């Protein structure tokens, strides 16, 4: 069977976030096998698809090298790109049934548009030890799916060198533990918000492009900036990823492009 490596939220190779996407299955393989393949690939996520009787609907699961996760944006975009660009789907849109509910990806210009749920945000006190773990003092902290630390400026976000082990202590209740977003208003004319995602809790010291983070970030900065359409730059050193997001009620539309960088054949 075939497997592709896709750079998601990128308009050229070696940018955005790489995800592996395996050729769709008729039945799920063993969970341990999927986890082992994700560890072998060593991308932040490997996406696994299962066919359904409906040719435009697929079951979708995501595994990091360490664990299965309930939601992943960039590997969803990568899965849709494989179905559209590599396997020849002529549909205008595809629906993926996931642990986080149905997710839709459609064509949008030269890229794609994903329909994801908005994550409600609540302001919280700055947790003890967070500034030390990140390496800088947050101005505000908000809770959504992830803990979001608003920093003083974009330069602070770019300069962070956090203590990954220390970040494992943060996140409680409905939040994902050990997964923290640092963000600030942008210092670039073509971007509204700069952010980075640190995820030692799911086996990633830093994720280059995190679509699932857009649900909370869009909710927060749409309110702060007083508009529904926002441009994000995820400023992971050495890569970087761009998102255009638009809040639509309790949903967020996430737009981006994807590039195929590798096709391989699995022998296991």
Tab-separated table of N, CA and C in Angstrom, residues 84 92 105-114 244 254-257:
chain	number	residue	atom	x	y	z
A	84	UNK	N	-7.838	14.438	-2.944
A	84	UNK	CA	-8.085	15.302	-4.100
A	84	UNK	C	-6.961	15.203	-5.132
A	92	UNK	N	-16.389	18.339	-4.721
A	92	UNK	CA	-16.112	19.708	-4.290
A	92	UNK	C	-15.695	19.749	-2.824
A	105	UNK	N	-13.792	19.318	4.462
A	105	UNK	CA	-12.727	20.019	3.745
A	105	UNK	C	-13.169	20.163	2.297
A	106	UNK	N	-13.186	21.406	1.806
A	106	UNK	CA	-13.557	21.667	0.426
A	106	UNK	C	-12.461	22.395	-0.323
A	107	UNK	N	-12.603	22.461	-1.627
A	107	UNK	CA	-11.656	23.210	-2.445
A	107	UNK	C	-11.884	24.706	-2.243
A	108	UNK	N	-10.786	25.475	-2.256
A	108	UNK	CA	-10.877	26.927	-2.108
A	108	UNK	C	-9.724	27.562	-2.860
A	109	UNK	N	-9.995	28.037	-4.083
A	109	UNK	CA	-8.940	28.617	-4.900
A	109	UNK	C	-7.851	27.595	-5.170
A	110	UNK	N	-6.592	27.939	-4.868
A	110	UNK	CA	-5.473	27.020	-5.050
A	110	UNK	C	-5.264	26.117	-3.843
A	111	UNK	N	-6.112	26.259	-2.831
A	111	UNK	CA	-5.955	25.462	-1.622
A	111	UNK	C	-7.253	24.836	-1.178
A	112	UNK	N	-7.456	24.814	0.135
A	112	UNK	CA	-8.587	24.115	0.727
A	112	UNK	C	-9.155	24.943	1.878
A	113	UNK	N	-10.410	24.641	2.213
A	113	UNK	CA	-11.072	25.264	3.361
A	113	UNK	C	-11.609	24.172	4.269
A	114	UNK	N	-11.213	24.211	5.543
A	114	UNK	CA	-11.677	23.246	6.528
A	114	UNK	C	-12.713	23.891	7.431
A	244	UNK	N	-5.448	31.363	7.022
A	244	UNK	CA	-6.500	32.374	7.010
A	244	UNK	C	-7.718	31.748	7.658
A	254	UNK	N	-11.006	27.371	8.183
A	254	UNK	CA	-9.546	27.445	8.170
A	254	UNK	C	-9.075	27.189	6.743
A	255	UNK	N	-8.400	28.157	6.160
A	255	UNK	CA	-7.982	28.048	4.763
A	255	UNK	C	-6.468	27.935	4.673
A	256	UNK	N	-6.014	27.043	3.779
A	256	UNK	CA	-4.583	26.871	3.589
A	256	UNK	C	-4.299	25.978	2.401
A	257	UNK	N	-3.029	25.851	2.070
A	257	UNK	CA	-2.599	25.049	0.939
A	257	UNK	C	-1.782	23.862	1.432
